[in-house]
Every structure is written in C-alpha cells, then in structure tokens.
mmCIF file with all atom_site columns, C-alpha atoms in Angstrom:
data_model
loop_
_atom_site.group_PDB
_atom_site.id
_atom_site.type_symbol
_atom_site.label_atom_id
_atom_site.label_alt_id
_atom_site.label_comp_id
_atom_site.label_asym_id
_atom_site.label_entity_id
_atom_site.label_seq_id
_atom_site.pdbx_PDB_ins_code
_atom_site.Cartn_x
_atom_site.Cartn_y
_atom_site.Cartn_z
_atom_site.occupancy
_atom_site.B_iso_or_equiv
_atom_site.pdbx_formal_charge
_atom_site.auth_seq_id
_atom_site.auth_comp_id
_atom_site.auth_asym_id
_atom_site.auth_atom_id
_atom_site.pdbx_PDB_model_num
ATOM 1  C CA . ALA A 1 1  ? -76.049 161.865 -2.063  1.00 86.00 ? 1  ALA A CA 1
ATOM 2  C CA . PHE A 1 2  ? -73.832 161.208 0.938   1.00 87.00 ? 2  PHE A CA 1
ATOM 3  C CA . ALA A 1 3  ? -70.848 158.963 1.596   1.00 87.00 ? 3  ALA A CA 1
ATOM 4  C CA . LEU A 1 4  ? -69.511 157.767 4.928   1.00 86.00 ? 4  LEU A CA 1
ATOM 5  C CA . TRP A 1 5  ? -65.850 156.817 4.994   1.00 85.00 ? 5  TRP A CA 1
ATOM 6  C CA . CYS A 1 6  ? -63.790 156.054 8.071   1.00 81.00 ? 6  CYS A CA 1
ATOM 7  C CA . PRO A 1 7  ? -60.026 156.380 7.498   1.00 78.00 ? 7  PRO A CA 1
ATOM 8  C CA . GLY A 1 8  ? -58.341 153.056 8.112   1.00 72.00 ? 8  GLY A CA 1
ATOM 9  C CA . ALA A 1 9  ? -61.487 151.058 7.372   1.00 72.00 ? 9  ALA A CA 1
ATOM 10 C CA . ASP A 1 10 ? -62.229 149.313 4.097   1.00 74.00 ? 10 ASP A CA 1
ATOM 11 C CA . GLY A 1 11 ? -65.302 150.393 2.214   1.00 77.00 ? 11 GLY A CA 1
ATOM 12 C CA . ILE A 1 12 ? -67.620 153.344 1.940   1.00 85.00 ? 12 ILE A CA 1
ATOM 13 C CA . VAL A 1 13 ? -71.326 153.526 2.752   1.00 86.00 ? 13 VAL A CA 1
ATOM 14 C CA . THR A 1 14 ? -73.403 155.699 0.408   1.00 87.00 ? 14 THR A CA 1
ATOM 15 C CA . TRP A 1 15 ? -77.022 156.804 0.476   1.00 89.00 ? 15 TRP A CA 1
ATOM 16 C CA . GLY A 1 16 ? -79.369 159.338 -1.115  1.00 89.00 ? 16 GLY A CA 1
ATOM 17 C CA . SER A 1 17 ? -80.200 159.905 -4.772  1.00 87.00 ? 17 SER A CA 1
ATOM 18 C CA . ALA A 1 18 ? -78.895 157.110 -6.995  1.00 82.00 ? 18 ALA A CA 1
ATOM 19 C CA . GLY A 1 19 ? -78.356 159.567 -9.854  1.00 82.00 ? 19 GLY A CA 1
ATOM 20 C CA . CYS A 1 20 ? -75.994 161.578 -7.670  1.00 86.00 ? 20 CYS A CA 1
ATOM 21 C CA . GLY A 1 21 ? -73.648 158.785 -6.596  1.00 85.00 ? 21 GLY A CA 1
ATOM 22 C CA . ALA A 1 22 ? -75.581 157.118 -3.785  1.00 84.00 ? 22 ALA A CA 1
ATOM 23 C CA . THR A 1 23 ? -75.233 153.762 -5.512  1.00 84.00 ? 23 THR A CA 1
ATOM 24 C CA . SER A 1 24 ? -71.605 152.674 -5.211  1.00 87.00 ? 24 SER A CA 1
ATOM 25 C CA . SER A 1 25 ? -72.323 148.956 -5.621  1.00 86.00 ? 25 SER A CA 1
ATOM 26 C CA . GLU A 1 26 ? -70.524 148.790 -8.980  1.00 88.00 ? 26 GLU A CA 1
ATOM 27 C CA . VAL A 1 27 ? -67.253 149.869 -7.340  1.00 91.00 ? 27 VAL A CA 1
ATOM 28 C CA . ASP A 1 28 ? -67.657 148.581 -3.767  1.00 87.00 ? 28 ASP A CA 1
ATOM 29 C CA . GLY A 1 29 ? -65.144 145.802 -4.333  1.00 89.00 ? 29 GLY A CA 1
ATOM 30 C CA . GLN A 1 30 ? -62.529 148.337 -5.459  1.00 92.00 ? 30 GLN A CA 1
ATOM 31 C CA . LEU A 1 31 ? -62.964 150.715 -2.513  1.00 90.00 ? 31 LEU A CA 1
ATOM 32 C CA . LYS A 1 32 ? -60.217 149.247 -0.355  1.00 89.00 ? 32 LYS A CA 1
ATOM 33 C CA . LYS A 1 33 ? -57.484 151.258 1.358   1.00 90.00 ? 33 LYS A CA 1
ATOM 34 C CA . VAL A 1 34 ? -59.164 154.572 0.560   1.00 91.00 ? 34 VAL A CA 1
ATOM 35 C CA . LYS A 1 35 ? -56.983 157.587 1.296   1.00 91.00 ? 35 LYS A CA 1
ATOM 36 C CA . GLN A 1 36 ? -59.298 160.434 0.282   1.00 92.00 ? 36 GLN A CA 1
ATOM 37 C CA . VAL A 1 37 ? -62.873 160.955 -0.938  1.00 93.00 ? 37 VAL A CA 1
ATOM 38 C CA . ARG A 1 38 ? -64.209 163.977 -2.774  1.00 95.00 ? 38 ARG A CA 1
ATOM 39 C CA . ALA A 1 39 ? -67.706 164.740 -4.009  1.00 95.00 ? 39 ALA A CA 1
ATOM 40 C CA . ASN A 1 40 ? -69.226 167.109 -6.491  1.00 95.00 ? 40 ASN A CA 1
ATOM 41 C CA . ASP A 1 41 ? -72.971 167.631 -6.870  1.00 95.00 ? 41 ASP A CA 1
ATOM 42 C CA . TYR A 1 42 ? -73.456 164.414 -8.856  1.00 96.00 ? 42 TYR A CA 1
ATOM 43 C CA . ALA A 1 43 ? -70.538 162.013 -8.287  1.00 95.00 ? 43 ALA A CA 1
ATOM 44 C CA . PHE A 1 44 ? -67.778 160.838 -5.950  1.00 95.00 ? 44 PHE A CA 1
ATOM 45 C CA . ALA A 1 45 ? -64.080 160.117 -6.480  1.00 96.00 ? 45 ALA A CA 1
ATOM 46 C CA . ALA A 1 46 ? -61.776 158.226 -4.126  1.00 95.00 ? 46 ALA A CA 1
ATOM 47 C CA . ILE A 1 47 ? -57.991 158.015 -4.077  1.00 95.00 ? 47 ILE A CA 1
ATOM 48 C CA . LEU A 1 48 ? -56.649 154.649 -3.000  1.00 94.00 ? 48 LEU A CA 1
ATOM 49 C CA . ALA A 1 49 ? -53.435 154.098 -1.049  1.00 93.00 ? 49 ALA A CA 1
ATOM 50 C CA . ASP A 1 50 ? -51.596 153.147 -4.243  1.00 96.00 ? 50 ASP A CA 1
ATOM 51 C CA . GLY A 1 51 ? -52.577 156.456 -5.943  1.00 97.00 ? 51 GLY A CA 1
ATOM 52 C CA . ALA A 1 52 ? -55.260 154.964 -8.182  1.00 96.00 ? 52 ALA A CA 1
ATOM 53 C CA . VAL A 1 53 ? -58.667 156.650 -8.459  1.00 97.00 ? 53 VAL A CA 1
ATOM 54 C CA . ILE A 1 54 ? -62.126 155.086 -8.322  1.00 96.00 ? 54 ILE A CA 1
ATOM 55 C CA . ALA A 1 55 ? -65.179 157.155 -9.265  1.00 96.00 ? 55 ALA A CA 1
ATOM 56 C CA . TRP A 1 56 ? -68.925 156.603 -9.295  1.00 94.00 ? 56 TRP A CA 1
ATOM 57 C CA . GLY A 1 57 ? -72.105 158.567 -9.861  1.00 94.00 ? 57 GLY A CA 1
ATOM 58 C CA . ASP A 1 58 ? -73.333 160.536 -12.868 1.00 95.00 ? 58 ASP A CA 1
ATOM 59 C CA . GLN A 1 59 ? -71.119 159.627 -15.811 1.00 93.00 ? 59 GLN A CA 1
ATOM 60 C CA . HIS A 1 60 ? -71.315 163.179 -17.186 1.00 95.00 ? 60 HIS A CA 1
ATOM 61 C CA . ALA A 1 61 ? -70.104 164.696 -13.914 1.00 96.00 ? 61 ALA A CA 1
ATOM 62 C CA . GLY A 1 62 ? -66.960 162.689 -13.262 1.00 96.00 ? 62 GLY A CA 1
ATOM 63 C CA . GLY A 1 63 ? -68.556 159.398 -12.219 1.00 95.00 ? 63 GLY A CA 1
ATOM 64 C CA . ASP A 1 64 ? -67.100 157.583 -15.242 1.00 95.00 ? 64 ASP A CA 1
ATOM 65 C CA . ILE A 1 65 ? -63.332 157.949 -15.515 1.00 96.00 ? 65 ILE A CA 1
ATOM 66 C CA . SER A 1 66 ? -62.757 155.117 -17.980 1.00 95.00 ? 66 SER A CA 1
ATOM 67 C CA . ALA A 1 67 ? -61.513 157.523 -20.684 1.00 96.00 ? 67 ALA A CA 1
ATOM 68 C CA . VAL A 1 68 ? -58.716 158.845 -18.418 1.00 96.00 ? 68 VAL A CA 1
ATOM 69 C CA . GLN A 1 69 ? -58.166 155.908 -16.041 1.00 93.00 ? 69 GLN A CA 1
ATOM 70 C CA . ASP A 1 70 ? -54.683 155.206 -17.405 1.00 93.00 ? 70 ASP A CA 1
ATOM 71 C CA . GLN A 1 71 ? -53.629 158.803 -16.646 1.00 95.00 ? 71 GLN A CA 1
ATOM 72 C CA . LEU A 1 72 ? -54.813 158.621 -13.035 1.00 96.00 ? 72 LEU A CA 1
ATOM 73 C CA . ARG A 1 73 ? -51.747 157.023 -11.463 1.00 94.00 ? 73 ARG A CA 1
ATOM 74 C CA . ASN A 1 74 ? -49.907 158.338 -8.416  1.00 97.00 ? 74 ASN A CA 1
ATOM 75 C CA . VAL A 1 75 ? -52.726 160.769 -7.661  1.00 98.00 ? 75 VAL A CA 1
ATOM 76 C CA . GLN A 1 76 ? -52.056 162.809 -4.515  1.00 97.00 ? 76 GLN A CA 1
ATOM 77 C CA . GLN A 1 77 ? -55.141 164.974 -4.343  1.00 96.00 ? 77 GLN A CA 1
ATOM 78 C CA . ILE A 1 78 ? -58.540 165.468 -5.981  1.00 97.00 ? 78 ILE A CA 1
ATOM 79 C CA . GLN A 1 79 ? -60.404 168.754 -6.235  1.00 97.00 ? 79 GLN A CA 1
ATOM 80 C CA . ALA A 1 80 ? -64.091 169.006 -7.116  1.00 97.00 ? 80 ALA A CA 1
ATOM 81 C CA . THR A 1 81 ? -66.238 171.595 -8.847  1.00 97.00 ? 81 THR A CA 1
ATOM 82 C CA . HIS A 1 82 ? -69.992 171.595 -9.357  1.00 96.00 ? 82 HIS A CA 1
ATOM 83 C CA . SER A 1 83 ? -69.831 168.724 -11.856 1.00 96.00 ? 83 SER A CA 1
ATOM 84 C CA . ALA A 1 84 ? -66.211 167.716 -12.448 1.00 97.00 ? 84 ALA A CA 1
ATOM 85 C CA . PHE A 1 85 ? -63.026 166.527 -10.748 1.00 97.00 ? 85 PHE A CA 1
ATOM 86 C CA . ALA A 1 86 ? -59.379 167.507 -11.183 1.00 97.00 ? 86 ALA A CA 1
ATOM 87 C CA . ALA A 1 87 ? -56.502 165.309 -10.036 1.00 97.00 ? 87 ALA A CA 1
ATOM 88 C CA . ILE A 1 88 ? -53.084 166.444 -8.847  1.00 96.00 ? 88 ILE A CA 1
ATOM 89 C CA . LEU A 1 89 ? -50.399 163.842 -9.499  1.00 96.00 ? 89 LEU A CA 1
ATOM 90 C CA . ALA A 1 90 ? -47.287 163.143 -7.456  1.00 95.00 ? 90 ALA A CA 1
ATOM 91 C CA . ASP A 1 91 ? -45.136 164.951 -10.052 1.00 95.00 ? 91 ASP A CA 1
ATOM 92 C CA . GLY A 1 92 ? -47.241 168.113 -9.617  1.00 92.00 ? 92 GLY A CA 1
ATOM 93 C CA . SER A 1 93 ? -49.108 167.852 -12.903 1.00 92.00 ? 93 SER A CA 1
#
C-alpha cells in the first residue's frame, strides 16, 4: 500500500492493498496535523503534532495500537520493521 502526505496539509491519501493499510477510512478524521508517517510492510503509523499516534492497517503488524495507546504520548519518532513499529518518546524512552 502507499500513502501520500503533504506536510502542513490535513489528511493522508492511501491506496493499494486494503490488507496492507490502503484503507485509512477508519482513522481519516483523526489524521489532522500529521508530523510524521512511517510504514512497514502491512501497516502505517502517523505522529500528530501533539505527540499522539494514529495507526491503521493489519492489526497484527502494528495497525491496531489500542493495547498501548495510553503509552503513546509525546512521541517524537517512529521506526518501522517488516511488521512492527517502535516509538521514541520525548523523554528518550
């Protein structure tokens, strides 16, 4: 899947295989003030201006962050592997 994001603009356009994150419709309303977008082979993750993270795509590859959502505050950077994401917080953890 692919995602088109223009810094300074609200929203992200996605296309390609739905199972790999091309369908962002469930989170479109939350993708405002995006600061960074990362992709792995099956999902996408976006950092918002306030440090929150929004993810979509295959739930087994980082597309469902509901179990760790409360820990993803003040995120500064996201790194991706083949099928997972790692977040670096403002405090360095």
